[in-house]
Amino acid sequence: MRVRRGQYCPGPSLLKQTERFSLNDILARAGRVPLRRLSDNLSVTAHLGILETHMVTYLVKVSAGDESVFTREDGQLEAYCSGIGKILLAALPDEELDRYLGDGPFPGLTARTITDPCEMLQEFERIRAQGFALDEGEIDDRLYCVAVPVYGRRGDTLAGLSISAAPGRLPPVQTCLAALHETSSRLSTLF
């Protein structure tokens, strides 16, 4: 629809069409091909997820080969002990993070799970400083994960992107981060 010469905005017909798609649907559609490439290049499972009611919801899961990770698309896991969850929790405003940490308890799913709110806060501060999160057997002893944020154009965190594999099958962290940042940057330019 024309607003004035040289300036246009979406008209009623286009707006009606966009009502069928949520941001989550758009993220999932945009993420599927880059996650397939990421998964295939590193022979790992790649995930794209969001934070919903303080749980991670997996929008996309792509596995390379016979990698068997128990997650599933549209499934949820606790955020405090997953790579994507930790990167998304670390992106919350301080007040919201404080409320989350006050809503415990946080059961230990493995011996490595951080369950103390003070230790979690230190972990989230470390994640904010370094820009990535690790899950080193916190949600399952047989699963390691590296995660980074996916940003919108305004710099807000829209989603988390991770790669997961069994211990010993995950490439070195720096290799993971290079591939994750490249994929995250590609996705971030779309939003």
XYZ file of C-alpha atoms in Angstrom:
191
model
C 0.000 0.000 0.000
C 1.386 3.420 -0.968
C 1.715 5.942 1.872
C 3.261 8.680 -0.279
C 5.547 8.864 -3.270
C 8.418 6.437 -2.723
C 7.117 5.162 0.611
C 5.107 1.981 1.021
C 3.815 -0.117 3.890
C 2.132 -3.516 4.035
C -1.499 -3.374 3.006
C -4.418 -5.307 4.471
C -3.960 -8.281 2.120
C -0.306 -8.770 3.036
C -0.971 -8.265 6.741
C -3.727 -10.890 6.584
C -1.241 -13.373 5.082
C 1.368 -12.748 7.798
C -1.125 -13.558 10.558
C -0.681 -17.220 9.635
C 2.975 -17.184 10.698
C 4.386 -16.542 14.138
C 7.957 -15.438 14.756
C 8.655 -18.992 15.918
C 7.419 -20.398 12.596
C 9.578 -17.938 10.690
C 12.631 -18.729 12.841
C 12.105 -22.455 12.293
C 11.699 -22.100 8.524
C 14.710 -19.808 8.229
C 16.829 -22.015 10.471
C 16.289 -25.431 8.943
C 18.774 -25.202 6.018
C 21.586 -23.447 7.941
C 21.200 -25.963 10.797
C 21.369 -28.863 8.329
C 24.635 -27.435 6.968
C 26.008 -26.911 10.495
C 25.054 -30.426 11.569
C 26.506 -32.069 8.475
C 29.767 -30.084 8.593
C 30.519 -31.019 12.208
C 28.716 -34.399 12.390
C 26.672 -33.274 15.393
C 23.067 -32.508 16.300
C 22.124 -28.853 15.814
C 19.258 -27.160 17.653
C 17.454 -23.840 17.397
C 15.368 -23.010 20.454
C 13.521 -20.295 22.305
C 12.617 -19.590 25.918
C 8.945 -20.162 26.783
C 7.743 -20.049 30.380
C 11.360 -20.494 31.461
C 11.688 -23.737 29.510
C 13.584 -24.285 26.265
C 11.308 -25.102 23.342
C 13.179 -26.662 20.430
C 11.992 -25.205 17.125
C 14.439 -27.123 14.924
C 16.519 -30.243 15.495
C 18.804 -31.590 12.798
C 21.003 -34.634 13.361
C 23.926 -35.846 11.304
C 24.246 -39.557 10.712
C 23.298 -41.812 13.579
C 23.742 -39.186 16.320
C 20.963 -39.959 18.785
C 20.101 -37.012 21.013
C 16.870 -37.416 22.992
C 15.488 -33.945 22.167
C 12.662 -33.397 19.693
C 11.169 -30.492 17.803
C 8.421 -28.721 19.771
C 9.677 -30.543 22.882
C 10.770 -28.708 26.007
C 13.609 -29.115 28.500
C 14.623 -27.288 31.644
C 16.494 -24.116 30.725
C 18.911 -23.908 33.666
C 20.835 -27.018 32.658
C 20.802 -26.903 28.839
C 23.140 -24.947 26.589
C 20.387 -23.077 24.745
C 18.520 -22.479 27.982
C 21.548 -21.021 29.693
C 22.334 -18.679 26.783
C 18.706 -17.479 26.769
C 18.467 -17.086 30.549
C 21.713 -15.094 30.549
C 20.093 -12.695 28.051
C 17.180 -11.893 30.375
C 17.028 -8.481 32.059
C 18.423 -8.618 35.616
C 15.011 -8.275 37.285
C 13.519 -11.146 35.294
C 16.582 -13.323 35.904
C 16.354 -12.601 39.646
C 12.687 -13.683 39.628
C 13.609 -16.868 37.770
C 16.387 -17.705 40.231
C 13.993 -17.096 43.138
C 11.453 -19.572 41.738
C 13.523 -22.726 42.532
C 14.108 -25.422 43.455
C 16.349 -26.561 40.620
C 16.681 -30.348 40.773
C 19.985 -31.890 39.753
C 19.491 -34.025 36.669
C 23.099 -35.255 36.806
C 25.978 -34.841 39.243
C 27.161 -31.877 37.106
C 23.897 -29.891 37.150
C 24.225 -26.487 38.791
C 21.359 -26.304 41.287
C 22.335 -23.432 43.599
C 20.845 -20.058 42.493
C 24.018 -18.161 43.514
C 26.180 -20.484 41.425
C 23.708 -20.172 38.544
C 23.951 -16.387 38.688
C 27.750 -16.646 38.487
C 27.359 -18.999 35.500
C 24.998 -16.559 33.745
C 27.402 -13.661 34.357
C 30.231 -15.738 32.866
C 28.030 -16.576 29.847
C 27.182 -12.882 29.356
C 30.892 -12.008 29.424
C 32.059 -14.732 27.036
C 29.011 -14.815 24.721
C 28.470 -18.578 24.732
C 27.206 -21.331 27.025
C 28.339 -24.869 27.685
C 26.398 -27.868 28.925
C 28.962 -30.449 29.937
C 26.717 -33.312 30.956
C 24.327 -31.205 33.045
C 21.085 -32.417 31.496
C 22.372 -35.899 30.617
C 25.757 -37.454 31.346
C 26.026 -38.564 27.716
C 25.452 -35.148 26.155
C 27.704 -32.121 25.751
C 26.570 -28.880 24.121
C 27.881 -25.486 22.991
C 25.345 -22.669 22.453
C 25.307 -19.067 21.191
C 22.529 -16.476 20.852
C 20.716 -15.536 17.653
C 20.136 -11.776 17.631
C 17.475 -9.607 16.049
C 18.355 -6.408 14.179
C 18.022 -4.360 17.384
C 20.488 -6.587 19.218
C 17.841 -8.450 21.220
C 18.248 -12.193 21.683
C 15.594 -14.015 19.644
C 16.720 -17.607 20.028
C 19.563 -19.886 20.971
C 21.580 -22.026 18.583
C 23.495 -25.076 19.756
C 25.391 -28.133 18.693
C 25.310 -31.296 20.784
C 27.063 -34.628 20.813
C 28.256 -37.334 23.142
C 31.438 -36.554 25.103
C 34.427 -37.178 22.875
C 32.353 -36.705 19.688
C 31.969 -32.941 20.046
C 34.662 -31.011 18.128
C 36.912 -28.621 20.098
C 35.008 -25.658 21.561
C 36.763 -23.090 19.310
C 35.785 -25.102 16.209
C 32.210 -25.286 17.476
C 32.107 -21.560 18.223
C 33.412 -20.568 14.784
C 30.705 -22.634 13.065
C 27.983 -21.518 15.496
C 28.844 -17.826 15.133
C 28.819 -18.088 11.354
C 25.381 -19.738 11.386
C 24.041 -17.344 14.031
C 25.245 -14.337 12.023
C 23.540 -15.677 8.923
C 20.262 -16.126 10.811
C 20.563 -12.766 12.607
C 20.693 -10.880 9.299
C 17.190 -12.166 8.539
C 15.632 -10.631 11.638
